[in-house]
Amino acid sequence: MTKNDILAKTEEYMKKKYRFELEEDSDEGGYMISYPDLPGCVSMGETLEAAIENGENARREWIYATLESGGAVPAPFDAEEYSGKFSLRVPKSLHKLLAERSKEEGISMNQYCIYLLSQGR
């Protein structure tokens, strides 16, 4: 691939909507931005605006370097590919326990299970 091909392909990827995460850096000050779909693609900024701008530059450089080295750039995560619904069979004893605990908490068993999953339990 020529340099012009890599630049054109990089700009195609820059048009895609990659999810990013912003975190305040309590140790150094400022903010850190990362792109979970692009492993190791991180940047910093003194302000949120600077972090986002620096993040876009880091994303462009990450994509370019990956293409230049012959690597594959992952597609952005698309939440619309997932319904958010799945079926799970559990032992009757666990079903009873979940039903009782959710009732004690005053929430649906579905909400209680989501809470437990989000807590890594």
mmCIF file of N, CA and C in Angstrom:
data_model
loop_
_atom_site.group_PDB
_atom_site.id
_atom_site.type_symbol
_atom_site.label_atom_id
_atom_site.label_comp_id
_atom_site.label_asym_id
_atom_site.label_seq_id
_atom_site.Cartn_x
_atom_site.Cartn_y
_atom_site.Cartn_z
ATOM 1 N N MET A 1 0.848 -1.175 0.000
ATOM 2 C CA MET A 1 0.000 0.000 0.000
ATOM 3 C C MET A 1 0.895 1.240 0.000
ATOM 4 N N THR A 2 0.563 2.201 -0.859
ATOM 5 C CA THR A 2 1.350 3.422 -0.930
ATOM 6 C C THR A 2 0.971 4.357 0.224
ATOM 7 N N LYS A 3 1.817 5.363 0.414
ATOM 8 C CA LYS A 3 1.542 6.336 1.479
ATOM 9 C C LYS A 3 0.194 7.023 1.255
ATOM 10 N N ASN A 4 -0.119 7.352 -0.009
ATOM 11 C CA ASN A 4 -1.398 7.997 -0.317
ATOM 12 C C ASN A 4 -2.569 7.059 -0.020
ATOM 13 N N ASP A 5 -2.388 5.755 -0.292
ATOM 14 C CA ASP A 5 -3.429 4.769 0.015
ATOM 15 C C ASP A 5 -3.666 4.692 1.524
ATOM 16 N N ILE A 6 -2.570 4.702 2.278
ATOM 17 C CA ILE A 6 -2.665 4.629 3.740
ATOM 18 C C ILE A 6 -3.364 5.874 4.284
ATOM 19 N N LEU A 7 -3.001 7.046 3.750
ATOM 20 C CA LEU A 7 -3.650 8.296 4.187
ATOM 21 C C LEU A 7 -5.147 8.280 3.877
ATOM 22 N N ALA A 8 -5.510 7.810 2.687
ATOM 23 C CA ALA A 8 -6.923 7.750 2.300
ATOM 24 C C ALA A 8 -7.686 6.770 3.191
ATOM 25 N N LYS A 9 -7.090 5.617 3.443
ATOM 26 C CA LYS A 9 -7.738 4.610 4.286
ATOM 27 C C LYS A 9 -7.863 5.128 5.721
ATOM 28 N N THR A 10 -6.830 5.834 6.195
ATOM 29 C CA THR A 10 -6.871 6.427 7.540
ATOM 30 C C THR A 10 -8.054 7.379 7.655
ATOM 31 N N GLU A 11 -8.252 8.212 6.649
ATOM 32 C CA GLU A 11 -9.364 9.175 6.686
ATOM 33 C C GLU A 11 -10.711 8.462 6.635
ATOM 34 N N GLU A 12 -10.785 7.320 5.943
ATOM 35 C CA GLU A 12 -12.030 6.527 5.953
ATOM 36 C C GLU A 12 -12.341 6.068 7.374
ATOM 37 N N TYR A 13 -11.316 5.554 8.070
ATOM 38 C CA TYR A 13 -11.508 5.096 9.448
ATOM 39 C C TYR A 13 -11.821 6.255 10.390
ATOM 40 N N MET A 14 -11.277 7.439 10.135
ATOM 41 C CA MET A 14 -11.540 8.591 10.992
ATOM 42 C C MET A 14 -13.004 9.023 10.917
ATOM 43 N N LYS A 15 -13.691 8.689 9.846
ATOM 44 C CA LYS A 15 -15.105 9.038 9.712
ATOM 45 C C LYS A 15 -15.999 8.116 10.536
ATOM 46 N N LYS A 16 -15.455 6.976 10.956
ATOM 47 C CA LYS A 16 -16.236 6.033 11.755
ATOM 48 C C LYS A 16 -16.307 6.516 13.196
ATOM 49 N N LYS A 17 -17.392 6.167 13.860
ATOM 50 C CA LYS A 17 -17.600 6.617 15.243
ATOM 51 C C LYS A 17 -17.055 5.581 16.208
ATOM 52 N N TYR A 18 -15.854 5.832 16.711
ATOM 53 C CA TYR A 18 -15.250 4.969 17.720
ATOM 54 C C TYR A 18 -15.623 5.487 19.108
ATOM 55 N N ARG A 19 -15.991 4.575 19.956
ATOM 56 C CA ARG A 19 -16.329 4.914 21.343
ATOM 57 C C ARG A 19 -15.048 5.320 22.067
ATOM 58 N N PHE A 20 -15.144 6.348 22.912
ATOM 59 C CA PHE A 20 -13.985 6.742 23.716
ATOM 60 C C PHE A 20 -14.395 6.896 25.160
ATOM 61 N N GLU A 21 -13.403 6.819 26.031
ATOM 62 C CA GLU A 21 -13.620 6.992 27.466
ATOM 63 C C GLU A 21 -12.732 8.116 27.959
ATOM 64 N N LEU A 22 -13.305 8.994 28.775
ATOM 65 C CA LEU A 22 -12.563 10.106 29.376
ATOM 66 C C LEU A 22 -12.493 9.877 30.879
ATOM 67 N N GLU A 23 -11.302 10.066 31.434
ATOM 68 C CA GLU A 23 -11.123 9.935 32.878
ATOM 69 C C GLU A 23 -10.296 11.099 33.380
ATOM 70 N N GLU A 24 -10.699 11.615 34.523
ATOM 71 C CA GLU A 24 -9.901 12.656 35.152
ATOM 72 C C GLU A 24 -8.664 11.999 35.744
ATOM 73 N N ASP A 25 -7.498 12.592 35.519
ATOM 74 C CA ASP A 25 -6.243 12.048 36.048
ATOM 75 C C ASP A 25 -5.925 12.767 37.352
ATOM 76 N N SER A 26 -6.273 12.137 38.470
ATOM 77 C CA SER A 26 -6.089 12.775 39.774
ATOM 78 C C SER A 26 -4.611 12.899 40.158
ATOM 79 N N ASP A 27 -3.744 12.056 39.611
ATOM 80 C CA ASP A 27 -2.319 12.112 39.927
ATOM 81 C C ASP A 27 -1.600 13.231 39.169
ATOM 82 N N GLU A 28 -1.810 13.288 37.871
ATOM 83 C CA GLU A 28 -1.084 14.229 37.023
ATOM 84 C C GLU A 28 -1.881 15.512 36.749
ATOM 85 N N GLY A 29 -3.199 15.454 36.946
ATOM 86 C CA GLY A 29 -4.055 16.571 36.557
ATOM 87 C C GLY A 29 -4.476 16.405 35.109
ATOM 88 N N GLY A 30 -5.510 17.069 34.726
ATOM 89 C CA GLY A 30 -5.992 16.970 33.363
ATOM 90 C C GLY A 30 -6.854 15.728 33.163
ATOM 91 N N TYR A 31 -6.933 15.289 31.910
ATOM 92 C CA TYR A 31 -7.811 14.190 31.549
ATOM 93 C C TYR A 31 -7.100 13.214 30.622
ATOM 94 N N MET A 32 -7.484 11.956 30.749
ATOM 95 C CA MET A 32 -6.968 10.916 29.863
ATOM 96 C C MET A 32 -8.121 10.449 28.984
ATOM 97 N N ILE A 33 -7.841 10.227 27.706
ATOM 98 C CA ILE A 33 -8.829 9.700 26.774
ATOM 99 C C ILE A 33 -8.286 8.406 26.193
ATOM 100 N N SER A 34 -9.158 7.416 26.065
ATOM 101 C CA SER A 34 -8.758 6.143 25.464
ATOM 102 C C SER A 34 -9.874 5.644 24.562
ATOM 103 N N TYR A 35 -9.496 4.809 23.617
ATOM 104 C CA TYR A 35 -10.426 4.214 22.669
ATOM 105 C C TYR A 35 -10.405 2.701 22.878
ATOM 106 N N PRO A 36 -11.405 2.152 23.556
ATOM 107 C CA PRO A 36 -11.410 0.726 23.881
ATOM 108 C C PRO A 36 -11.302 -0.199 22.668
ATOM 109 N N ASP A 37 -11.808 0.230 21.519
ATOM 110 C CA ASP A 37 -11.737 -0.605 20.326
ATOM 111 C C ASP A 37 -10.366 -0.570 19.655
ATOM 112 N N LEU A 38 -9.516 0.366 20.076
ATOM 113 C CA LEU A 38 -8.177 0.516 19.494
ATOM 114 C C LEU A 38 -7.150 0.340 20.612
ATOM 115 N N PRO A 39 -6.730 -0.894 20.875
ATOM 116 C CA PRO A 39 -5.858 -1.190 22.021
ATOM 117 C C PRO A 39 -4.595 -0.323 22.061
ATOM 118 N N GLY A 40 -4.400 0.329 23.197
ATOM 119 C CA GLY A 40 -3.215 1.157 23.398
ATOM 120 C C GLY A 40 -3.347 2.569 22.871
ATOM 121 N N CYS A 41 -4.483 2.919 22.305
ATOM 122 C CA CYS A 41 -4.684 4.272 21.766
ATOM 123 C C CYS A 41 -5.182 5.164 22.897
ATOM 124 N N VAL A 42 -4.263 5.935 23.478
ATOM 125 C CA VAL A 42 -4.589 6.820 24.596
ATOM 126 C C VAL A 42 -3.891 8.160 24.406
ATOM 127 N N SER A 43 -4.431 9.167 25.043
ATOM 128 C CA SER A 43 -3.811 10.488 25.026
ATOM 129 C C SER A 43 -4.249 11.240 26.274
ATOM 130 N N MET A 44 -3.712 12.429 26.455
ATOM 131 C CA MET A 44 -3.999 13.261 27.619
ATOM 132 C C MET A 44 -4.313 14.672 27.155
ATOM 133 N N GLY A 45 -4.866 15.451 28.082
ATOM 134 C CA GLY A 45 -5.098 16.869 27.826
ATOM 135 C C GLY A 45 -5.347 17.593 29.132
ATOM 136 N N GLU A 46 -4.961 18.847 29.177
ATOM 137 C CA GLU A 46 -5.163 19.663 30.392
ATOM 138 C C GLU A 46 -6.643 19.907 30.668
ATOM 139 N N THR A 47 -7.429 20.027 29.580
ATOM 140 C CA THR A 47 -8.869 20.243 29.696
ATOM 141 C C THR A 47 -9.583 19.126 28.930
ATOM 142 N N LEU A 48 -10.895 19.026 29.120
ATOM 143 C CA LEU A 48 -11.667 18.029 28.362
ATOM 144 C C LEU A 48 -11.529 18.264 26.861
ATOM 145 N N GLU A 49 -11.612 19.520 26.444
ATOM 146 C CA GLU A 49 -11.514 19.849 25.023
ATOM 147 C C GLU A 49 -10.152 19.448 24.469
ATOM 148 N N ALA A 50 -9.090 19.733 25.218
ATOM 149 C CA ALA A 50 -7.745 19.381 24.778
ATOM 150 C C ALA A 50 -7.573 17.863 24.720
ATOM 151 N N ALA A 51 -8.131 17.171 25.702
ATOM 152 C CA ALA A 51 -8.030 15.709 25.709
ATOM 153 C C ALA A 51 -8.725 15.116 24.490
ATOM 154 N N ILE A 52 -9.888 15.641 24.147
ATOM 155 C CA ILE A 52 -10.621 15.135 22.985
ATOM 156 C C ILE A 52 -9.862 15.433 21.698
ATOM 157 N N GLU A 53 -9.351 16.640 21.576
ATOM 158 C CA GLU A 53 -8.574 17.002 20.382
ATOM 159 C C GLU A 53 -7.321 16.132 20.281
ATOM 160 N N ASN A 54 -6.597 15.981 21.396
ATOM 161 C CA ASN A 54 -5.395 15.139 21.387
ATOM 162 C C ASN A 54 -5.754 13.681 21.113
ATOM 163 N N GLY A 55 -6.912 13.265 21.612
ATOM 164 C CA GLY A 55 -7.375 11.903 21.371
ATOM 165 C C GLY A 55 -7.634 11.647 19.898
ATOM 166 N N GLU A 56 -8.231 12.614 19.220
ATOM 167 C CA GLU A 56 -8.477 12.467 17.782
ATOM 168 C C GLU A 56 -7.157 12.365 17.017
ATOM 169 N N ASN A 57 -6.166 13.161 17.429
ATOM 170 C CA ASN A 57 -4.846 13.074 16.790
ATOM 171 C C ASN A 57 -4.203 11.717 17.063
ATOM 172 N N ALA A 58 -4.327 11.244 18.296
ATOM 173 C CA ALA A 58 -3.768 9.932 18.647
ATOM 174 C C ALA A 58 -4.465 8.826 17.866
ATOM 175 N N ARG A 59 -5.787 8.946 17.698
ATOM 176 C CA ARG A 59 -6.541 7.937 16.948
ATOM 177 C C ARG A 59 -6.080 7.912 15.496
ATOM 178 N N ARG A 60 -5.902 9.089 14.899
ATOM 179 C CA ARG A 60 -5.426 9.176 13.509
ATOM 180 C C ARG A 60 -4.043 8.516 13.385
ATOM 181 N N GLU A 61 -3.142 8.855 14.308
ATOM 182 C CA GLU A 61 -1.789 8.277 14.265
ATOM 183 C C GLU A 61 -1.815 6.767 14.501
ATOM 184 N N TRP A 62 -2.683 6.296 15.411
ATOM 185 C CA TRP A 62 -2.793 4.865 15.712
ATOM 186 C C TRP A 62 -3.253 4.116 14.469
ATOM 187 N N ILE A 63 -4.283 4.642 13.818
ATOM 188 C CA ILE A 63 -4.815 4.002 12.608
ATOM 189 C C ILE A 63 -3.760 3.993 11.513
ATOM 190 N N TYR A 64 -3.113 5.131 11.301
ATOM 191 C CA TYR A 64 -2.085 5.230 10.260
ATOM 192 C C TYR A 64 -0.962 4.222 10.507
ATOM 193 N N ALA A 65 -0.452 4.190 11.736
ATOM 194 C CA ALA A 65 0.657 3.280 12.063
ATOM 195 C C ALA A 65 0.243 1.817 11.894
ATOM 196 N N THR A 66 -0.988 1.499 12.262
ATOM 197 C CA THR A 66 -1.471 0.128 12.123
ATOM 198 C C THR A 66 -1.543 -0.259 10.650
ATOM 199 N N LEU A 67 -2.099 0.623 9.825
ATOM 200 C CA LEU A 67 -2.186 0.350 8.388
ATOM 201 C C LEU A 67 -0.811 0.281 7.746
ATOM 202 N N GLU A 68 0.074 1.179 8.156
ATOM 203 C CA GLU A 68 1.429 1.226 7.596
ATOM 204 C C GLU A 68 2.189 -0.065 7.878
ATOM 205 N N SER A 69 1.953 -0.659 9.055
ATOM 206 C CA SER A 69 2.657 -1.891 9.415
ATOM 207 C C SER A 69 1.952 -3.141 8.875
ATOM 208 N N GLY A 70 0.857 -2.928 8.128
ATOM 209 C CA GLY A 70 0.150 -4.061 7.543
ATOM 210 C C GLY A 70 -0.876 -4.692 8.469
ATOM 211 N N GLY A 71 -1.136 -4.061 9.601
ATOM 212 C CA GLY A 71 -2.100 -4.584 10.559
ATOM 213 C C GLY A 71 -3.530 -4.259 10.160
ATOM 214 N N ALA A 72 -4.452 -4.875 10.867
ATOM 215 C CA ALA A 72 -5.870 -4.642 10.624
ATOM 216 C C ALA A 72 -6.421 -3.692 11.697
ATOM 217 N N VAL A 73 -7.165 -2.704 11.261
ATOM 218 C CA VAL A 73 -7.809 -1.761 12.179
ATOM 219 C C VAL A 73 -9.173 -2.345 12.543
ATOM 220 N N PRO A 74 -9.432 -2.551 13.842
ATOM 221 C CA PRO A 74 -10.733 -3.103 14.239
ATOM 222 C C PRO A 74 -11.878 -2.143 13.911
ATOM 223 N N ALA A 75 -13.009 -2.718 13.576
ATOM 224 C CA ALA A 75 -14.208 -1.905 13.356
ATOM 225 C C ALA A 75 -14.702 -1.413 14.712
ATOM 226 N N PRO A 76 -15.363 -0.259 14.746
ATOM 227 C CA PRO A 76 -15.911 0.218 16.015
ATOM 228 C C PRO A 76 -17.014 -0.707 16.521
ATOM 229 N N PHE A 77 -17.122 -0.802 17.835
ATOM 230 C CA PHE A 77 -18.172 -1.596 18.464
ATOM 231 C C PHE A 77 -19.522 -1.033 18.052
ATOM 232 N N ASP A 78 -20.429 -1.899 17.678
ATOM 233 C CA ASP A 78 -21.766 -1.467 17.271
ATOM 234 C C ASP A 78 -22.783 -2.099 18.202
ATOM 235 N N ALA A 79 -23.273 -1.326 19.157
ATOM 236 C CA ALA A 79 -24.221 -1.834 20.142
ATOM 237 C C ALA A 79 -25.519 -2.284 19.498
ATOM 238 N N GLU A 80 -25.834 -1.792 18.318
ATOM 239 C CA GLU A 80 -27.077 -2.162 17.651
ATOM 240 C C GLU A 80 -27.061 -3.612 17.177
ATOM 241 N N GLU A 81 -25.875 -4.236 17.162
ATOM 242 C CA GLU A 81 -25.781 -5.642 16.777
ATOM 243 C C GLU A 81 -26.323 -6.559 17.865
ATOM 244 N N TYR A 82 -26.543 -6.018 19.053
ATOM 245 C CA TYR A 82 -26.956 -6.825 20.187
ATOM 246 C C TYR A 82 -28.325 -6.367 20.675
ATOM 247 N N SER A 83 -29.159 -7.331 21.026
ATOM 248 C CA SER A 83 -30.507 -7.001 21.475
ATOM 249 C C SER A 83 -30.553 -6.657 22.957
ATOM 250 N N GLY A 84 -29.545 -7.093 23.724
ATOM 251 C CA GLY A 84 -29.568 -6.890 25.160
ATOM 252 C C GLY A 84 -30.386 -7.954 25.867
ATOM 253 N N LYS A 85 -30.675 -9.019 25.152
ATOM 254 C CA LYS A 85 -31.538 -10.051 25.698
ATOM 255 C C LYS A 85 -30.902 -11.422 25.473
ATOM 256 N N PHE A 86 -30.893 -12.247 26.530
ATOM 257 C CA PHE A 86 -30.460 -13.631 26.375
ATOM 258 C C PHE A 86 -31.167 -14.483 27.420
ATOM 259 N N SER A 87 -31.316 -15.750 27.115
ATOM 260 C CA SER A 87 -31.978 -16.677 28.035
ATOM 261 C C SER A 87 -30.931 -17.463 28.795
ATOM 262 N N LEU A 88 -31.253 -17.766 30.040
ATOM 263 C CA LEU A 88 -30.316 -18.494 30.882
ATOM 264 C C LEU A 88 -31.090 -19.438 31.783
ATOM 265 N N ARG A 89 -30.749 -20.697 31.752
ATOM 266 C CA ARG A 89 -31.371 -21.670 32.649
ATOM 267 C C ARG A 89 -30.489 -21.794 33.879
ATOM 268 N N VAL A 90 -31.117 -21.751 35.050
ATOM 269 C CA VAL A 90 -30.395 -21.872 36.319
ATOM 270 C C VAL A 90 -31.065 -22.955 37.158
ATOM 271 N N PRO A 91 -30.327 -23.498 38.114
ATOM 272 C CA PRO A 91 -30.956 -24.469 39.012
ATOM 273 C C PRO A 91 -32.122 -23.824 39.774
ATOM 274 N N LYS A 92 -33.110 -24.640 40.124
ATOM 275 C CA LYS A 92 -34.285 -24.142 40.842
ATOM 276 C C LYS A 92 -33.901 -23.439 42.139
ATOM 277 N N SER A 93 -32.888 -23.969 42.827
ATOM 278 C CA SER A 93 -32.468 -23.357 44.095
ATOM 279 C C SER A 93 -31.924 -21.944 43.874
ATOM 280 N N LEU A 94 -31.185 -21.737 42.794
ATOM 281 C CA LEU A 94 -30.665 -20.405 42.486
ATOM 282 C C LEU A 94 -31.806 -19.479 42.076
ATOM 283 N N HIS A 95 -32.727 -19.980 41.299
ATOM 284 C CA HIS A 95 -33.894 -19.192 40.891
ATOM 285 C C HIS A 95 -34.650 -18.701 42.126
ATOM 286 N N LYS A 96 -34.849 -19.606 43.083
ATOM 287 C CA LYS A 96 -35.550 -19.252 44.330
ATOM 288 C C LYS A 96 -34.780 -18.160 45.080
ATOM 289 N N LEU A 97 -33.458 -18.348 45.206
ATOM 290 C CA LEU A 97 -32.619 -17.377 45.914
ATOM 291 C C LEU A 97 -32.689 -16.003 45.250
ATOM 292 N N LEU A 98 -32.580 -15.964 43.928
ATOM 293 C CA LEU A 98 -32.644 -14.689 43.204
ATOM 294 C C LEU A 98 -34.010 -14.026 43.368
ATOM 295 N N ALA A 99 -35.064 -14.818 43.299
ATOM 296 C CA ALA A 99 -36.414 -14.275 43.460
ATOM 297 C C ALA A 99 -36.599 -13.688 44.856
ATOM 298 N N GLU A 100 -36.125 -14.408 45.874
ATOM 299 C CA GLU A 100 -36.264 -13.925 47.250
ATOM 300 C C GLU A 100 -35.466 -12.660 47.481
ATOM 301 N N ARG A 101 -34.209 -12.649 47.021
ATOM 302 C CA ARG A 101 -33.351 -11.470 47.239
ATOM 303 C C ARG A 101 -33.887 -10.250 46.496
ATOM 304 N N SER A 102 -34.364 -10.442 45.276
ATOM 305 C CA SER A 102 -34.890 -9.293 44.525
ATOM 306 C C SER A 102 -36.146 -8.745 45.201
ATOM 307 N N LYS A 103 -36.955 -9.651 45.755
ATOM 308 C CA LYS A 103 -38.161 -9.205 46.475
ATOM 309 C C LYS A 103 -37.775 -8.395 47.711
ATOM 310 N N GLU A 104 -36.738 -8.857 48.443
ATOM 311 C CA GLU A 104 -36.245 -8.127 49.620
ATOM 312 C C GLU A 104 -35.773 -6.729 49.243
ATOM 313 N N GLU A 105 -35.147 -6.623 48.068
ATOM 314 C CA GLU A 105 -34.639 -5.324 47.601
ATOM 315 C C GLU A 105 -35.741 -4.452 47.010
ATOM 316 N N GLY A 106 -36.896 -5.057 46.741
ATOM 317 C CA GLY A 106 -38.001 -4.296 46.175
ATOM 318 C C GLY A 106 -37.834 -3.984 44.700
ATOM 319 N N ILE A 107 -37.093 -4.844 43.992
ATOM 320 C CA ILE A 107 -36.886 -4.650 42.556
ATOM 321 C C ILE A 107 -37.195 -5.962 41.834
ATOM 322 N N SER A 108 -37.322 -5.871 40.519
ATOM 323 C CA SER A 108 -37.607 -7.076 39.752
ATOM 324 C C SER A 108 -36.376 -7.988 39.762
ATOM 325 N N MET A 109 -36.622 -9.268 39.529
ATOM 326 C CA MET A 109 -35.504 -10.208 39.477
ATOM 327 C C MET A 109 -34.561 -9.851 38.321
ATOM 328 N N ASN A 110 -35.115 -9.359 37.225
ATOM 329 C CA ASN A 110 -34.303 -8.938 36.090
ATOM 330 C C ASN A 110 -33.354 -7.809 36.503
ATOM 331 N N GLN A 111 -33.882 -6.796 37.179
ATOM 332 C CA GLN A 111 -33.044 -5.679 37.645
ATOM 333 C C GLN A 111 -31.984 -6.165 38.628
ATOM 334 N N TYR A 112 -32.382 -7.077 39.504
ATOM 335 C CA TYR A 112 -31.440 -7.602 40.496
ATOM 336 C C TYR A 112 -30.303 -8.368 39.813
ATOM 337 N N CYS A 113 -30.633 -9.173 38.823
ATOM 338 C CA CYS A 113 -29.600 -9.933 38.102
ATOM 339 C C CYS A 113 -28.663 -8.995 37.340
ATOM 340 N N ILE A 114 -29.212 -7.938 36.739
ATOM 341 C CA ILE A 114 -28.368 -6.956 36.043
ATOM 342 C C ILE A 114 -27.419 -6.299 37.038
ATOM 343 N N TYR A 115 -27.945 -5.950 38.209
ATOM 344 C CA TYR A 115 -27.096 -5.369 39.252
ATOM 345 C C TYR A 115 -25.961 -6.327 39.609
ATOM 346 N N LEU A 116 -26.280 -7.587 39.859
ATOM 347 C CA LEU A 116 -25.249 -8.562 40.222
ATOM 348 C C LEU A 116 -24.201 -8.729 39.117
ATOM 349 N N LEU A 117 -24.652 -8.808 37.881
ATOM 350 C CA LEU A 117 -23.720 -8.953 36.756
ATOM 351 C C LEU A 117 -22.817 -7.736 36.636
ATOM 352 N N SER A 118 -23.395 -6.534 36.817
ATOM 353 C CA SER A 118 -22.584 -5.317 36.683
ATOM 354 C C SER A 118 -21.552 -5.196 37.813
ATOM 355 N N GLN A 119 -21.807 -5.851 38.941
ATOM 356 C CA GLN A 119 -20.872 -5.837 40.069
ATOM 357 C C GLN A 119 -19.854 -6.965 39.975
ATOM 358 N N GLY A 120 -19.964 -7.790 38.952
ATOM 359 C CA GLY A 120 -19.035 -8.908 38.776
ATOM 360 C C GLY A 120 -19.280 -10.038 39.750
ATOM 361 N N ARG A 121 -20.505 -10.197 40.211
ATOM 362 C CA ARG A 121 -20.834 -11.236 41.176
ATOM 363 C C ARG A 121 -21.431 -12.437 40.504
#
